[in-house]
PDB file of C-alpha atoms in Angstrom:
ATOM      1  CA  UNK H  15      20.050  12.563 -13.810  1.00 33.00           C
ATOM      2  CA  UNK H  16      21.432   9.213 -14.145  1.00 34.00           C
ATOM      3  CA  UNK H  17      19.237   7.115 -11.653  1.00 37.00           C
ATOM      4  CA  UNK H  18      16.218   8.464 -12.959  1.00 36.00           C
ATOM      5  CA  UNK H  19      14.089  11.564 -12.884  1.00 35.00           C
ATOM      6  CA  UNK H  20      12.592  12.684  -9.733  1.00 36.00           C
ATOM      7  CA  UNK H  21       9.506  14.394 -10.194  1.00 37.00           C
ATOM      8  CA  UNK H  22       7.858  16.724  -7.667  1.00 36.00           C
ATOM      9  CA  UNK H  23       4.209  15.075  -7.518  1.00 39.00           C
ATOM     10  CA  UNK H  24       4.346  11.706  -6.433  1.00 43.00           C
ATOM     11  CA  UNK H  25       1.278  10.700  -8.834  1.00 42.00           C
ATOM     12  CA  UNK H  26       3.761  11.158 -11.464  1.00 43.00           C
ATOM     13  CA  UNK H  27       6.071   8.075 -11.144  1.00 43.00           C
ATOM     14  CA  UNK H  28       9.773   7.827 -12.565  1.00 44.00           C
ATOM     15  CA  UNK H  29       9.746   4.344 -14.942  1.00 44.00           C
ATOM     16  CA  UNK H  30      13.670   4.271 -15.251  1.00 45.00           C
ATOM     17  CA  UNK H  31      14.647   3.342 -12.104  1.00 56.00           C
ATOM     18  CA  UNK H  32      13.110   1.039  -9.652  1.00 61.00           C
ATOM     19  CA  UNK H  33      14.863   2.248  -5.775  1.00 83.00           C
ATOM     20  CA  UNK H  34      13.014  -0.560  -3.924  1.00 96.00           C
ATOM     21  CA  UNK H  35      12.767  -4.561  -3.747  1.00 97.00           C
ATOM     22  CA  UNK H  36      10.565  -7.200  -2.435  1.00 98.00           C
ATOM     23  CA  UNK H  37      10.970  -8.145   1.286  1.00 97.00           C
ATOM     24  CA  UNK H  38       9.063 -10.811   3.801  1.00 98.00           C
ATOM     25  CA  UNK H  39       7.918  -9.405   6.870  1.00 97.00           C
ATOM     26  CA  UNK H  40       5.579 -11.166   9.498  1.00 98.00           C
ATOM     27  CA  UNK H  41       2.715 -10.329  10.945  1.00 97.00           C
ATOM     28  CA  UNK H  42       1.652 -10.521  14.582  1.00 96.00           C
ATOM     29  CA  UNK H  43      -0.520 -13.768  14.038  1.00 97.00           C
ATOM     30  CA  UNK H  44       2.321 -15.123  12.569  1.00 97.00           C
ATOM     31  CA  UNK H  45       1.771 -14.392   8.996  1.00 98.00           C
ATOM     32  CA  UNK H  46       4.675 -14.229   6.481  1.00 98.00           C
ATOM     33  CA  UNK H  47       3.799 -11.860   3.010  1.00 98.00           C
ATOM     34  CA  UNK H  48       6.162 -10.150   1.080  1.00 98.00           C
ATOM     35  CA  UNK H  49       6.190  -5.986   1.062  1.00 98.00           C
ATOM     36  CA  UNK H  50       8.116  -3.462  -1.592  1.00 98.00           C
ATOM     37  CA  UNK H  51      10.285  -1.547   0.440  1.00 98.00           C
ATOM     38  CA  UNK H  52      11.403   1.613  -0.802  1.00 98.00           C
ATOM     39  CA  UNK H  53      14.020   3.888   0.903  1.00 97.00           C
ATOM     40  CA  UNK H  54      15.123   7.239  -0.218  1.00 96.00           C
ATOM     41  CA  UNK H  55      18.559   8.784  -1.514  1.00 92.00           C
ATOM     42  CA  UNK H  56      19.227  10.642   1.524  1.00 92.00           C
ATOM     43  CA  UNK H  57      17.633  10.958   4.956  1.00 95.00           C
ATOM     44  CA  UNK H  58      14.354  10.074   5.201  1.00 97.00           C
ATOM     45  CA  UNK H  59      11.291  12.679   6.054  1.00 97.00           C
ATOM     46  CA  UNK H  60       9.181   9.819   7.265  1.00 98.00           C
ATOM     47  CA  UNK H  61       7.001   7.513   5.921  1.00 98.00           C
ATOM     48  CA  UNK H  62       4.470   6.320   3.681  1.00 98.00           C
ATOM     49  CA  UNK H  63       2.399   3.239   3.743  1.00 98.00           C
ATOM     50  CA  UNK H  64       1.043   2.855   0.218  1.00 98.00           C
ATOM     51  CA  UNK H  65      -1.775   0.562  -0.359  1.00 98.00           C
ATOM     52  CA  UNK H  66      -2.614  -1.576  -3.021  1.00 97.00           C
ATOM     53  CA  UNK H  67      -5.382  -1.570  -5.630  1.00 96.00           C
ATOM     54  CA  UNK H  68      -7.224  -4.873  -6.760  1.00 96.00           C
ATOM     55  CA  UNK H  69      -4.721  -5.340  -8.809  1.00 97.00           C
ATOM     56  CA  UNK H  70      -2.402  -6.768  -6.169  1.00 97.00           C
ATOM     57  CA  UNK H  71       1.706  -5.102  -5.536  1.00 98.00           C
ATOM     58  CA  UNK H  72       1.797  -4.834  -8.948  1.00 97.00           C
ATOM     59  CA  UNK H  73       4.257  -2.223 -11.506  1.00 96.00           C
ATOM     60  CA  UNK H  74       2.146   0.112 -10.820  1.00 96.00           C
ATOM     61  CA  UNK H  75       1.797   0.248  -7.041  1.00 97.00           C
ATOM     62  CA  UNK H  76       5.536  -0.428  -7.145  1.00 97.00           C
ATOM     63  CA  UNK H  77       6.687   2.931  -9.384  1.00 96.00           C
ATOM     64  CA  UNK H  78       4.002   4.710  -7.074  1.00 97.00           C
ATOM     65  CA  UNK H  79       6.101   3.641  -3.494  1.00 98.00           C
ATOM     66  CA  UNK H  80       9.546   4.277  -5.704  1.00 97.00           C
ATOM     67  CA  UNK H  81       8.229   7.883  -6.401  1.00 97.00           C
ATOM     68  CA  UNK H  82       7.679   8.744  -2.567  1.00 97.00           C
ATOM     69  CA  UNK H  83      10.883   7.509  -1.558  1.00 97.00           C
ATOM     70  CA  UNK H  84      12.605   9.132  -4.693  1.00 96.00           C
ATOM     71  CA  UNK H  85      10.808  12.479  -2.801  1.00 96.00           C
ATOM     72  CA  UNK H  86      12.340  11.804   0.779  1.00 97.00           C
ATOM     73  CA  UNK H  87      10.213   9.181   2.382  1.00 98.00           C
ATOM     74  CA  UNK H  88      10.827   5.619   3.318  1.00 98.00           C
ATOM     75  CA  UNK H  89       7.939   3.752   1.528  1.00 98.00           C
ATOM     76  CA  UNK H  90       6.498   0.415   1.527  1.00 98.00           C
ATOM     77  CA  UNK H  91       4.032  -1.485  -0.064  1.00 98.00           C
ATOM     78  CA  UNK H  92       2.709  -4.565   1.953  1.00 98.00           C
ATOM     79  CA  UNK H  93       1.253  -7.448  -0.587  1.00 98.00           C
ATOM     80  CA  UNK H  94      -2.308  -7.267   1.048  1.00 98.00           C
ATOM     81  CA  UNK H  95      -3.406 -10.142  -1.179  1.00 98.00           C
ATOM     82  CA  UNK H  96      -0.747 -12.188   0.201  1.00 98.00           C
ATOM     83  CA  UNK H  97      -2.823 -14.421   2.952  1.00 97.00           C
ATOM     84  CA  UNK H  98      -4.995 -15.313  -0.423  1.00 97.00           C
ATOM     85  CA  UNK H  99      -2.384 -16.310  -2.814  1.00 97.00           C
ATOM     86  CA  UNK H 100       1.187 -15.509  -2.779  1.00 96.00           C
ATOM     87  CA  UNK H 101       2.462 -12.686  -5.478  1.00 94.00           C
ATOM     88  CA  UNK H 102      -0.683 -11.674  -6.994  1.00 95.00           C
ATOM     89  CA  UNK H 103       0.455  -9.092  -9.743  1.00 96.00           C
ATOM     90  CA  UNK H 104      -2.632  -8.206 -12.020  1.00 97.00           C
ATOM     91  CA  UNK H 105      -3.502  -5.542 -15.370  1.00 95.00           C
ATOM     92  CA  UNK H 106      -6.140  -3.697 -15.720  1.00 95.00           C
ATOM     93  CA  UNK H 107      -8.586  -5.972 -17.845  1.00 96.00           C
ATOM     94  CA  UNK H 108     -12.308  -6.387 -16.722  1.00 96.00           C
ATOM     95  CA  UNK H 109     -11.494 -10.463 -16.317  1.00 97.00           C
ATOM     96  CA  UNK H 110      -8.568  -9.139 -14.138  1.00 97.00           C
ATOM     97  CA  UNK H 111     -10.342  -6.883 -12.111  1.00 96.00           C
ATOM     98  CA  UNK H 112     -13.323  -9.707 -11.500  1.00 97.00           C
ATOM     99  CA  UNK H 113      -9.851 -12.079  -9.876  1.00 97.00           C
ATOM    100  CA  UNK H 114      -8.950  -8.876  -7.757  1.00 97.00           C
ATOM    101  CA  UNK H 115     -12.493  -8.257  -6.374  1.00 96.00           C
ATOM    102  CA  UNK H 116     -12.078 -12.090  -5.532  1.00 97.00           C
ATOM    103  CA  UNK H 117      -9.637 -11.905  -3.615  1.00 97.00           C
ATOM    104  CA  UNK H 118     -10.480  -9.194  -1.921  1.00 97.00           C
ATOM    105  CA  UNK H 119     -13.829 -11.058  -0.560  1.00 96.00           C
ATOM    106  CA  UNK H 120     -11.641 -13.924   0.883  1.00 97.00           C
ATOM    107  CA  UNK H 121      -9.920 -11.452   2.958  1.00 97.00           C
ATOM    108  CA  UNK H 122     -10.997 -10.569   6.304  1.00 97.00           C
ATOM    109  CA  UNK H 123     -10.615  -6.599   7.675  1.00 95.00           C
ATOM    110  CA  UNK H 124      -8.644  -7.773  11.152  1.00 96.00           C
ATOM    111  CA  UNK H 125      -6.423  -9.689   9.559  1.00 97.00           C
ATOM    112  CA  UNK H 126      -5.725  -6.979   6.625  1.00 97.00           C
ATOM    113  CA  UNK H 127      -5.044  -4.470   9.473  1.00 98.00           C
ATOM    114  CA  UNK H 128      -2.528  -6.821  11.093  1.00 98.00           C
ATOM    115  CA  UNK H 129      -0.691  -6.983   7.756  1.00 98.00           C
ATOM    116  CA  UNK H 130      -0.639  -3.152   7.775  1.00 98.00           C
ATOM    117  CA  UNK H 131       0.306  -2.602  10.916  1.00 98.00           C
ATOM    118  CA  UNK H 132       3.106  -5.158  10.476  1.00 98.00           C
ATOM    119  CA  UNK H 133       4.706  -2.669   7.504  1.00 98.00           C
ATOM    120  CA  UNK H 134       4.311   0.185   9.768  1.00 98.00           C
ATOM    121  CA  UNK H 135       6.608  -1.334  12.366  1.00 98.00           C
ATOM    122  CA  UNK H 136       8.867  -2.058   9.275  1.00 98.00           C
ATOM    123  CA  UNK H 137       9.150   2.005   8.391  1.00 98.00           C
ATOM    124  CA  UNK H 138       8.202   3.814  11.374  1.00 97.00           C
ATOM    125  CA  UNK H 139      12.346   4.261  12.265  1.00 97.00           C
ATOM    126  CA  UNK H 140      11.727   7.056   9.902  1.00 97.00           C
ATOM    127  CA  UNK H 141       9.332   8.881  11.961  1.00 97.00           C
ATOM    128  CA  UNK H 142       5.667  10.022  11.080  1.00 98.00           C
ATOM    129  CA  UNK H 143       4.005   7.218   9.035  1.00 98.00           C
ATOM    130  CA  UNK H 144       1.155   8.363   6.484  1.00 98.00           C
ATOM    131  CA  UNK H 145      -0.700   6.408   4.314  1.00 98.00           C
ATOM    132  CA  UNK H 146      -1.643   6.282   1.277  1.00 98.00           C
ATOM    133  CA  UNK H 147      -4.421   3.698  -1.001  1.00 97.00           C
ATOM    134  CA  UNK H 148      -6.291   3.906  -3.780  1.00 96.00           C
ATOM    135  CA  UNK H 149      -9.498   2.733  -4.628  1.00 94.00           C
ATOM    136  CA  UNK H 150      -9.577  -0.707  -2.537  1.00 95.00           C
ATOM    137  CA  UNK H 151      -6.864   0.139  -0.836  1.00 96.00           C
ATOM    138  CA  UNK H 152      -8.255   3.598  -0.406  1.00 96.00           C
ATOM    139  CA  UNK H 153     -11.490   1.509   1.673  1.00 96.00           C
ATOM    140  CA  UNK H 154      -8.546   0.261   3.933  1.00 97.00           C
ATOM    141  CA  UNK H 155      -6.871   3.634   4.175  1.00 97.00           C
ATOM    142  CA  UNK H 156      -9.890   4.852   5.928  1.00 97.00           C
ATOM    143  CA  UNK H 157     -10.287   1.800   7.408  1.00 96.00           C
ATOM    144  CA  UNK H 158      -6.691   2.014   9.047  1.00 98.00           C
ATOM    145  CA  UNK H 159      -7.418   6.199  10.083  1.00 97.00           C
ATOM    146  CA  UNK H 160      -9.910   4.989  12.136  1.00 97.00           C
ATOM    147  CA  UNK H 161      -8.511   2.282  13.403  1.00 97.00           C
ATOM    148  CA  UNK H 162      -5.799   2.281  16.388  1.00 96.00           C
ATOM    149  CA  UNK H 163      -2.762   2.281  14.361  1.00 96.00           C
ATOM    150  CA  UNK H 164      -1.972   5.750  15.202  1.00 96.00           C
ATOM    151  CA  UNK H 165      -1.273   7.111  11.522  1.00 98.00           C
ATOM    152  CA  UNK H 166       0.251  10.560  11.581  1.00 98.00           C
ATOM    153  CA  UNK H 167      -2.511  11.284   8.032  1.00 98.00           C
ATOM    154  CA  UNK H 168      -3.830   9.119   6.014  1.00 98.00           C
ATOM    155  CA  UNK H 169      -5.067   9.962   2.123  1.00 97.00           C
ATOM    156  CA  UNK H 170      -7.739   8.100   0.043  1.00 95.00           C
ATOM    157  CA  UNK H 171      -8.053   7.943  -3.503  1.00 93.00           C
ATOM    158  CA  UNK H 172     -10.995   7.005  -4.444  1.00 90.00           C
ATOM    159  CA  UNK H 173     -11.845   4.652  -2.181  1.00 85.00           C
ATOM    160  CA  UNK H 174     -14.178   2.097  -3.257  1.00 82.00           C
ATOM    161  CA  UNK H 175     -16.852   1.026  -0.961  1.00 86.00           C
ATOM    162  CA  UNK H 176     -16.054   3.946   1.380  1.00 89.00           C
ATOM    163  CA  UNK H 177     -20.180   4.478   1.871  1.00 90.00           C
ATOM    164  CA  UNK H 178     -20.721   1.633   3.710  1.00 91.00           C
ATOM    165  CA  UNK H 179     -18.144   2.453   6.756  1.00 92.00           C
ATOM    166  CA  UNK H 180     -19.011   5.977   6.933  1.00 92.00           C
ATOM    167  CA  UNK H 181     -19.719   5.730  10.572  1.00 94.00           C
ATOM    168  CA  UNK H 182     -16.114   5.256  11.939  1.00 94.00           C
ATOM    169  CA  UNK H 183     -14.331   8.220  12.337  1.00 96.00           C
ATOM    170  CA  UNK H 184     -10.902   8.668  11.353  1.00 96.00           C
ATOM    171  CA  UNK H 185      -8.377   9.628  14.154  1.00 97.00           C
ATOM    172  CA  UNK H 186      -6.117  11.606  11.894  1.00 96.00           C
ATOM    173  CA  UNK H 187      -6.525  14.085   9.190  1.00 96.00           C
TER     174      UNK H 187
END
């Protein structure tokens, strides 16, 4: 088709057409960081919170929220790395992945769940919010199942760090 092909796995990611854009939204503390909001061709079948690597809300992260809203689902992509430094867009190089894993230690896990639960109020119109990280972001996936956020599933790629927080139990599948 003309806007781009829609594939059935969402690991597979269309590179033609880009359905979502950049947004601010604000977090209860106060906190403005931008998000990539994603919203499907037709009624949505709920939603999917899709959390970043290291690498920050980069391409990548971005085709990944485009491909669940090009399957049905209102998707967004809060910019985690935001409270650090504004915009943070890496590759994949070992000196890029040592800035990530920076940034990542300067964050701290309440204040990373506030941004997250600040995108879920963004998308939960659509009804049943999942989640969805990978590798860092698959630590806060976990992180976020057992939390209080009241995620309707929440899947983790492989999550680094996972080992150490073992001992809280998710609340969803």
């Amino acid at each position: 088709p003309e806007r781009g092909v829609i594939l059935s796995a969402p690991f597979l990611f269309p590179r033609r057409h880009l359905m979502g854009e950049f947004t601010t939204i604000m977090a209860r503390d106060g906190h403005e960081f931008r998000a990539w909001l994603a919203a499907p061709p037709g009624v949505a079948r709920g939603a999917v919170v899709v959390i970043q690597e290291i690498f920050g809300v980069n391409s990548h992260i971005r085709a990944v929220t485009d491909s669940y809203a090009a399957e049905g689902y209102v998707a967004i992509a809060p910019s985690l790395f935001d409270r650090v430094r504004r915009g943070i867009e890496l590759g994949y190089s070992p000196p890029e992945r040592d800035v990530g894993r920076g940034y990542v230690m300067q964050l701290k896990p309440e204040q990373t769940m506030k941004d997250i639960a600040a995108a879920m109020a963004v998308v939960k119109h659509a009804g049943r919010v999942g989640m969805v990280g990978y590798c860092w972001g698959g630590r806060i996936a976990y992180m976020a199942a057992a939390s209080d956020l009241r995620l309707a599933c929440a899947v983790v790629y492989y999550g680094g760090g996972i080992t150490q927080i073992l001992d809280r139990k998710p609340k969803c599948p």
